[in-house]
Amino acid sequence: MILDDFSDRLDIALQKEMPDHVAIIMDGNGRWAKQRNLPRVAGHHEGMKTVRKITRFANELGIKVLTLYAFSTENWKRPRFEVDFLMKLPGEFLTTYLPELIEENVKVEMIGNFDALPTHTQQAIENARKATEHNDGLILNFAMNYGSRLELVNVVKRIGELAMTNQIELEDIDESLIESCLMTSHLPEPDLLIRTSGEIRLSNFMLWQLAYAEFTFTDVYWPDYNEQCLLEAIEDFQLRNRRFGCVDEEKKGINRKIR
Ligand code: IPE
Ligand code: IPE
Ligand code: MG
């Protein structure tokens, strides 16, 4: 039987296992705008509305963490005007939607190189972080000025420092020590990675953390992404057989990576 009614499909998905952590590479804003003869930044602005829509829906689905890749360490190479616009978006988004986020029990967090952001961007993020720090619903985690390679360089530096100051021995360096030095150390690792706009690459996003995530790609540009698209990705995820290196029989009852 083909069920194309959204609410029926939603009910079915809700009865199955939900990913705890969904990470999205929000891509295609520029092409969305170009298609409409609009400036690229109009696509970024429209994409902000999608962030709101998807945050609300993820919260409804009971997803625990939603990480959104908003600005990469490589995105500084874009034209100055576009970078400035992107740096103003967190301020606009958070001012407009902060009351709603508080109301919906969403907790705003950020990963990335915070110190290198313009002061007004830092303030907007810090303000939202403070205002939502006691919320215990969905964690809305913005990857802002985030680059996985930079993150890993910093992990290596931190471990080097611990070793040089005799706080650890070489034998103490293991996966859990590395994980404890990542910006995501307090979060479960992503179960589902979504990239919009038809690009099939990671663009320096969570290279360590995505080791066992399920990947889904869609041609839809981020400003056109909606609840239906996320539901489709979840349905796809729910059909996957996550083995984590085991064989099926061994893995019965285990549906998360064993740490
Ligand atoms: C994603 O959209 C937003 C950011 C990377 C900041 P793009 O701006 O990359 O859109 P396209 O890929 O040029 O269409
Ligand atoms: C990745 O998108 C970064 C974000 C979505 C923030 P890009 O559009 O920057 O990636 P590339 O350049 O196509 O790899
Ligand atoms: Mg892009």
mmCIF file of C-alpha atoms and ligand atoms in Angstrom:
data_model
loop_
_atom_site.group_PDB
_atom_site.id
_atom_site.type_symbol
_atom_site.label_atom_id
_atom_site.label_comp_id
_atom_site.label_asym_id
_atom_site.label_seq_id
_atom_site.Cartn_x
_atom_site.Cartn_y
_atom_site.Cartn_z
ATOM 1 C CA MET A 1 0.000 0.000 0.000
ATOM 2 C CA ILE A 2 1.357 3.416 -0.877
ATOM 3 C CA LEU A 3 0.777 5.938 1.871
ATOM 4 C CA ASP A 4 1.263 9.415 0.574
ATOM 5 C CA ASP A 5 -0.621 11.155 3.286
ATOM 6 C CA PHE A 6 1.870 13.101 5.357
ATOM 7 C CA SER A 7 0.270 12.530 8.746
ATOM 8 C CA ASP A 8 -0.057 8.763 8.217
ATOM 9 C CA ARG A 9 3.573 8.566 7.237
ATOM 10 C CA LEU A 10 4.526 10.695 10.209
ATOM 11 C CA ASP A 11 2.647 8.384 12.579
ATOM 12 C CA ILE A 12 4.463 5.378 11.180
ATOM 13 C CA ALA A 13 7.867 7.063 11.405
ATOM 14 C CA LEU A 14 7.183 8.098 14.995
ATOM 15 C CA GLN A 15 6.618 4.474 15.949
ATOM 16 C CA LYS A 16 10.056 3.522 14.670
ATOM 17 C CA GLU A 17 13.493 4.461 15.858
ATOM 18 C CA MET A 18 14.301 8.148 15.509
ATOM 19 C CA PRO A 19 17.842 9.339 14.977
ATOM 20 C CA ASP A 20 19.069 11.066 18.144
ATOM 21 C CA HIS A 21 21.313 13.444 16.246
ATOM 22 C CA VAL A 22 20.610 14.778 12.768
ATOM 23 C CA ALA A 23 23.285 16.876 11.072
ATOM 24 C CA ILE A 24 22.453 18.918 7.987
ATOM 25 C CA ILE A 25 24.731 20.549 5.429
ATOM 26 C CA MET A 26 22.385 23.343 4.367
ATOM 27 C CA ASP A 27 23.447 23.926 0.764
ATOM 28 C CA GLY A 28 22.014 25.518 -2.371
ATOM 29 C CA ASN A 29 20.974 28.961 -1.159
ATOM 30 C CA GLY A 30 22.946 30.689 -3.914
ATOM 31 C CA ARG A 31 21.518 28.490 -6.682
ATOM 32 C CA TRP A 32 17.995 28.900 -5.309
ATOM 33 C CA ALA A 33 18.401 32.675 -5.645
ATOM 34 C CA LYS A 34 20.044 32.467 -9.063
ATOM 35 C CA GLN A 35 17.123 30.415 -10.370
ATOM 36 C CA ARG A 36 14.895 33.364 -9.454
ATOM 37 C CA ASN A 37 17.233 36.104 -10.706
ATOM 38 C CA LEU A 38 17.757 37.226 -7.151
ATOM 39 C CA PRO A 39 21.061 38.085 -5.451
ATOM 40 C CA ARG A 40 22.697 35.130 -3.650
ATOM 41 C CA VAL A 41 22.014 36.681 -0.260
ATOM 42 C CA ALA A 42 18.271 36.470 -0.899
ATOM 43 C CA GLY A 43 18.776 32.705 -0.852
ATOM 44 C CA HIS A 44 20.533 32.902 2.504
ATOM 45 C CA HIS A 45 17.696 34.972 3.882
ATOM 46 C CA GLU A 46 15.095 32.528 2.642
ATOM 47 C CA GLY A 47 17.185 29.666 4.053
ATOM 48 C CA MET A 48 16.751 31.176 7.487
ATOM 49 C CA LYS A 49 13.019 30.457 7.284
ATOM 50 C CA THR A 50 13.825 26.844 6.498
ATOM 51 C CA VAL A 51 15.987 26.717 9.625
ATOM 52 C CA ARG A 52 12.969 27.734 11.664
ATOM 53 C CA LYS A 53 10.675 25.243 9.938
ATOM 54 C CA ILE A 54 13.073 22.330 10.281
ATOM 55 C CA THR A 55 13.932 23.155 13.900
ATOM 56 C CA ARG A 56 10.253 23.065 14.845
ATOM 57 C CA PHE A 57 9.662 19.825 13.011
ATOM 58 C CA ALA A 58 12.793 18.153 14.423
ATOM 59 C CA ASN A 59 11.603 19.103 17.895
ATOM 60 C CA GLU A 60 8.179 17.604 17.184
ATOM 61 C CA LEU A 61 9.820 14.408 15.994
ATOM 62 C CA GLY A 62 11.669 14.066 19.277
ATOM 63 C CA ILE A 63 15.112 14.408 17.694
ATOM 64 C CA LYS A 64 17.538 15.316 20.454
ATOM 65 C CA VAL A 65 20.216 17.210 18.539
ATOM 66 C CA LEU A 66 19.997 19.090 15.248
ATOM 67 C CA THR A 67 23.352 20.334 13.980
ATOM 68 C CA LEU A 68 23.148 22.806 11.115
ATOM 69 C CA TYR A 69 26.249 23.661 9.080
ATOM 70 C CA ALA A 70 25.800 27.402 8.653
ATOM 71 C CA PHE A 71 29.287 28.709 7.817
ATOM 72 C CA SER A 72 32.492 26.806 7.161
ATOM 73 C CA THR A 73 36.064 27.894 7.855
ATOM 74 C CA GLU A 74 36.409 27.971 4.037
ATOM 75 C CA ASN A 75 33.408 30.275 3.513
ATOM 76 C CA TRP A 76 35.561 33.307 4.435
ATOM 77 C CA LYS A 77 36.844 33.048 0.847
ATOM 78 C CA ARG A 78 33.488 34.327 -0.459
ATOM 79 C CA PRO A 79 32.941 37.958 -1.479
ATOM 80 C CA ARG A 80 33.083 40.359 1.446
ATOM 81 C CA PHE A 81 29.469 41.445 1.010
ATOM 82 C CA GLU A 82 28.207 37.867 1.204
ATOM 83 C CA VAL A 83 30.351 37.054 4.251
ATOM 84 C CA ASP A 84 29.086 40.183 6.017
ATOM 85 C CA PHE A 85 25.515 39.186 5.247
ATOM 86 C CA LEU A 86 26.040 35.661 6.543
ATOM 87 C CA MET A 87 27.571 37.039 9.744
ATOM 88 C CA LYS A 88 24.447 39.129 10.328
ATOM 89 C CA LEU A 89 22.047 36.213 9.859
ATOM 90 C CA PRO A 90 22.475 34.625 13.320
ATOM 91 C CA GLY A 91 21.572 38.009 14.826
ATOM 92 C CA GLU A 92 18.493 38.332 12.661
ATOM 93 C CA PHE A 93 17.434 34.721 13.104
ATOM 94 C CA LEU A 94 17.915 34.678 16.828
ATOM 95 C CA THR A 95 16.275 38.044 17.457
ATOM 96 C CA THR A 96 13.249 37.081 15.394
ATOM 97 C CA TYR A 97 12.835 33.556 16.695
ATOM 98 C CA LEU A 98 14.364 33.570 20.177
ATOM 99 C CA PRO A 99 11.010 33.931 22.006
ATOM 100 C CA GLU A 100 9.662 30.992 20.019
ATOM 101 C CA LEU A 101 12.787 28.905 20.668
ATOM 102 C CA ILE A 102 12.500 29.586 24.396
ATOM 103 C CA GLU A 103 8.808 28.734 24.316
ATOM 104 C CA GLU A 104 9.530 25.468 22.503
ATOM 105 C CA ASN A 105 12.193 24.478 25.037
ATOM 106 C CA VAL A 106 14.973 24.526 22.406
ATOM 107 C CA LYS A 107 18.555 24.887 23.597
ATOM 108 C CA VAL A 108 20.804 26.902 21.271
ATOM 109 C CA GLU A 109 24.454 25.898 21.037
ATOM 110 C CA MET A 110 27.327 26.471 18.646
ATOM 111 C CA ILE A 111 30.402 24.630 17.462
ATOM 112 C CA GLY A 112 33.163 26.355 15.535
ATOM 113 C CA ASN A 113 35.779 29.016 16.051
ATOM 114 C CA PHE A 114 33.688 31.463 18.066
ATOM 115 C CA ASP A 115 36.511 33.923 18.800
ATOM 116 C CA ALA A 116 37.077 34.695 15.111
ATOM 117 C CA LEU A 117 33.462 35.772 14.553
ATOM 118 C CA PRO A 118 32.579 39.486 14.447
ATOM 119 C CA THR A 119 31.552 40.844 17.853
ATOM 120 C CA HIS A 120 27.898 41.339 16.849
ATOM 121 C CA THR A 121 27.665 37.699 15.714
ATOM 122 C CA GLN A 122 29.257 36.494 18.941
ATOM 123 C CA GLN A 123 26.829 38.582 20.969
ATOM 124 C CA ALA A 124 23.778 37.231 19.172
ATOM 125 C CA ILE A 125 24.884 33.643 19.692
ATOM 126 C CA GLU A 126 25.926 34.211 23.307
ATOM 127 C CA ASN A 127 22.636 35.908 24.045
ATOM 128 C CA ALA A 128 20.639 32.986 22.640
ATOM 129 C CA ARG A 129 22.873 30.478 24.370
ATOM 130 C CA LYS A 130 22.349 32.164 27.736
ATOM 131 C CA ALA A 131 18.610 32.610 27.236
ATOM 132 C CA THR A 132 18.117 28.926 26.442
ATOM 133 C CA GLU A 133 20.802 27.261 28.570
ATOM 134 C CA HIS A 134 18.279 25.701 30.978
ATOM 135 C CA ASN A 135 16.040 24.346 28.235
ATOM 136 C CA ASP A 136 16.112 20.593 27.878
ATOM 137 C CA GLY A 137 14.317 19.997 24.578
ATOM 138 C CA LEU A 138 15.978 19.866 21.180
ATOM 139 C CA ILE A 139 19.589 21.069 21.056
ATOM 140 C CA LEU A 140 19.876 23.381 18.057
ATOM 141 C CA ASN A 141 23.583 23.313 17.373
ATOM 142 C CA PHE A 142 24.884 25.780 14.790
ATOM 143 C CA ALA A 143 28.182 24.909 13.128
ATOM 144 C CA MET A 144 29.362 28.444 12.552
ATOM 145 C CA ASN A 145 32.888 29.131 11.369
ATOM 146 C CA TYR A 146 33.302 25.389 11.773
ATOM 147 C CA GLY A 147 35.870 23.247 9.979
ATOM 148 C CA SER A 148 36.563 19.667 10.886
ATOM 149 C CA ARG A 149 40.253 19.845 10.023
ATOM 150 C CA LEU A 150 40.741 22.889 12.236
ATOM 151 C CA GLU A 151 38.861 21.101 14.998
ATOM 152 C CA LEU A 152 41.173 18.087 14.651
ATOM 153 C CA VAL A 153 44.275 20.309 14.634
ATOM 154 C CA ASN A 154 43.072 21.752 17.918
ATOM 155 C CA VAL A 155 42.499 18.275 19.328
ATOM 156 C CA VAL A 156 46.076 17.317 18.441
ATOM 157 C CA LYS A 157 47.383 20.530 20.018
ATOM 158 C CA ARG A 158 45.428 19.868 23.211
ATOM 159 C CA ILE A 159 46.680 16.307 23.462
ATOM 160 C CA GLY A 160 50.240 17.483 22.768
ATOM 161 C CA GLU A 161 49.916 19.962 25.590
ATOM 162 C CA LEU A 162 48.629 17.285 27.981
ATOM 163 C CA ALA A 163 51.564 15.058 27.037
ATOM 164 C CA MET A 164 54.191 17.793 27.278
ATOM 165 C CA THR A 165 52.995 18.772 30.727
ATOM 166 C CA ASN A 166 53.069 15.119 31.820
ATOM 167 C CA GLN A 167 49.345 14.980 32.447
ATOM 168 C CA ILE A 168 49.011 11.963 30.175
ATOM 169 C CA GLU A 169 51.200 9.099 28.929
ATOM 170 C CA LEU A 170 51.352 8.037 25.286
ATOM 171 C CA GLU A 171 49.244 4.982 26.201
ATOM 172 C CA ASP A 172 46.454 7.274 27.433
ATOM 173 C CA ILE A 173 45.825 8.506 23.892
ATOM 174 C CA ASP A 174 42.793 6.611 22.662
ATOM 175 C CA GLU A 175 39.487 7.267 20.853
ATOM 176 C CA SER A 176 37.734 8.427 23.981
ATOM 177 C CA LEU A 177 40.467 10.973 24.768
ATOM 178 C CA ILE A 178 40.212 12.338 21.221
ATOM 179 C CA GLU A 179 36.419 12.483 21.489
ATOM 180 C CA SER A 180 36.661 14.320 24.785
ATOM 181 C CA CYS A 181 38.669 17.054 23.039
ATOM 182 C CA LEU A 182 36.193 17.556 20.178
ATOM 183 C CA MET A 183 33.732 20.453 20.202
ATOM 184 C CA THR A 184 30.961 17.849 20.181
ATOM 185 C CA SER A 185 32.271 15.966 23.234
ATOM 186 C CA HIS A 186 28.994 16.497 25.104
ATOM 187 C CA LEU A 187 26.789 15.335 22.206
ATOM 188 C CA PRO A 188 25.920 11.918 20.789
ATOM 189 C CA GLU A 189 27.513 11.429 17.380
ATOM 190 C CA PRO A 190 25.283 12.116 14.354
ATOM 191 C CA ASP A 191 23.092 9.191 13.304
ATOM 192 C CA LEU A 192 21.891 10.838 10.115
ATOM 193 C CA LEU A 193 23.665 13.278 7.795
ATOM 194 C CA ILE A 194 21.634 15.180 5.229
ATOM 195 C CA ARG A 195 23.066 17.351 2.471
ATOM 196 C CA THR A 196 20.813 19.411 0.276
ATOM 197 C CA SER A 197 21.345 20.818 -3.257
ATOM 198 C CA GLY A 198 22.666 17.713 -5.008
ATOM 199 C CA GLU A 199 26.288 17.991 -3.865
ATOM 200 C CA ILE A 200 27.684 14.704 -2.631
ATOM 201 C CA ARG A 201 30.581 15.686 -0.404
ATOM 202 C CA LEU A 202 31.277 16.584 3.200
ATOM 203 C CA SER A 203 33.028 19.944 2.672
ATOM 204 C CA ASN A 204 35.074 19.608 5.878
ATOM 205 C CA PHE A 205 32.106 18.745 8.093
ATOM 206 C CA MET A 206 32.424 16.494 11.159
ATOM 207 C CA LEU A 207 34.938 14.105 9.616
ATOM 208 C CA TRP A 208 35.523 12.209 12.863
ATOM 209 C CA GLN A 209 31.955 12.325 14.167
ATOM 210 C CA LEU A 210 30.333 11.044 10.953
ATOM 211 C CA ALA A 211 32.326 7.793 10.936
ATOM 212 C CA TYR A 212 29.165 5.686 11.407
ATOM 213 C CA ALA A 213 26.405 8.075 10.386
ATOM 214 C CA GLU A 214 23.899 7.213 7.653
ATOM 215 C CA PHE A 215 24.143 9.641 4.722
ATOM 216 C CA THR A 216 21.265 10.982 2.647
ATOM 217 C CA PHE A 217 21.492 13.445 -0.214
ATOM 218 C CA THR A 218 18.726 15.383 -1.885
ATOM 219 C CA ASP A 219 18.674 17.666 -4.919
ATOM 220 C CA VAL A 220 16.372 20.107 -3.134
ATOM 221 C CA TYR A 221 17.936 23.524 -2.453
ATOM 222 C CA TRP A 222 17.938 24.472 1.219
ATOM 223 C CA PRO A 223 15.331 27.284 0.931
ATOM 224 C CA ASP A 224 12.900 24.731 -0.585
ATOM 225 C CA TYR A 225 13.632 22.047 2.017
ATOM 226 C CA ASN A 226 10.603 21.295 4.186
ATOM 227 C CA GLU A 227 9.004 18.885 6.666
ATOM 228 C CA GLN A 228 8.183 16.436 3.885
ATOM 229 C CA CYS A 229 11.865 16.315 2.875
ATOM 230 C CA LEU A 230 13.022 15.676 6.446
ATOM 231 C CA LEU A 231 10.389 12.991 6.890
ATOM 232 C CA GLU A 232 11.650 11.320 3.701
ATOM 233 C CA ALA A 233 15.218 11.354 5.034
ATOM 234 C CA ILE A 234 14.031 9.830 8.314
ATOM 235 C CA GLU A 235 12.056 7.135 6.498
ATOM 236 C CA ASP A 236 15.173 6.364 4.498
ATOM 237 C CA PHE A 237 17.228 6.220 7.717
ATOM 238 C CA GLN A 238 14.696 3.876 9.300
ATOM 239 C CA LEU A 239 15.177 1.404 6.440
ATOM 240 C CA ARG A 240 18.940 1.252 6.875
ATOM 241 C CA ASN A 241 20.600 -1.667 8.570
ATOM 242 C CA ARG A 242 23.262 -0.176 10.825
ATOM 243 C CA ARG A 243 25.787 -2.866 11.565
ATOM 244 C CA PHE A 244 28.698 -0.916 13.068
ATOM 245 C CA GLY A 245 31.061 -3.565 11.807
ATOM 246 C CA CYS A 246 29.142 -6.449 13.405
ATOM 247 C CA VAL A 247 27.178 -9.134 11.638
ATOM 248 C CA ASP A 248 23.400 -8.930 11.967
ATOM 249 C CA GLU A 249 23.036 -11.707 14.553
ATOM 250 C CA GLU A 250 25.590 -10.129 16.871
ATOM 251 C CA LYS A 251 24.006 -6.774 16.668
ATOM 252 C CA LYS A 252 20.471 -7.748 17.730
ATOM 253 C CA GLY A 253 19.232 -5.230 20.234
ATOM 254 C CA ILE A 254 22.099 -2.852 19.508
ATOM 255 C CA ASN A 255 21.080 0.116 17.479
ATOM 256 C CA ARG A 256 23.665 2.640 18.497
ATOM 257 C CA LYS A 257 27.404 2.536 18.228
ATOM 258 C CA ILE A 258 28.764 0.892 21.344
ATOM 259 C CA ARG A 259 31.181 3.250 23.020
HETATM 260 C C1 IPE B 1 24.758 27.260 1.555
HETATM 261 O O1 IPE B 1 24.391 27.775 0.327
HETATM 262 C C2 IPE B 1 25.023 28.317 2.575
HETATM 263 C C3 IPE B 1 26.445 28.489 2.916
HETATM 264 C C4 IPE B 1 27.422 27.755 2.475
HETATM 265 C C5 IPE B 1 26.778 29.569 3.800
HETATM 266 P P1 IPE B 1 25.444 28.233 -0.761
HETATM 267 O O2 IPE B 1 25.700 29.688 -0.598
HETATM 268 O O3 IPE B 1 26.661 27.386 -0.704
HETATM 269 O O4 IPE B 1 24.636 27.975 -2.075
HETATM 270 P P2 IPE B 1 25.195 27.449 -3.460
HETATM 271 O O5 IPE B 1 25.935 26.174 -3.194
HETATM 272 O O6 IPE B 1 26.121 28.509 -3.981
HETATM 273 O O7 IPE B 1 23.997 27.252 -4.305
HETATM 274 C C1 IPE B 2 29.319 23.757 2.836
HETATM 275 O O1 IPE B 2 28.765 24.329 1.706
HETATM 276 C C2 IPE B 2 29.300 24.712 3.975
HETATM 277 C C3 IPE B 2 27.975 25.065 4.494
HETATM 278 C C4 IPE B 2 26.851 24.575 4.106
HETATM 279 C C5 IPE B 2 27.978 26.043 5.539
HETATM 280 P P1 IPE B 2 29.661 25.010 0.574
HETATM 281 O O2 IPE B 2 28.730 25.467 -0.463
HETATM 282 O O3 IPE B 2 30.558 26.015 1.179
HETATM 283 O O4 IPE B 2 30.544 23.780 0.083
HETATM 284 P P2 IPE B 2 31.353 23.567 -1.268
HETATM 285 O O5 IPE B 2 32.206 24.792 -1.452
HETATM 286 O O6 IPE B 2 30.351 23.430 -2.366
HETATM 287 O O7 IPE B 2 32.123 22.323 -1.039
HETATM 288 MG MG MG B 3 27.159 25.702 -1.643
#
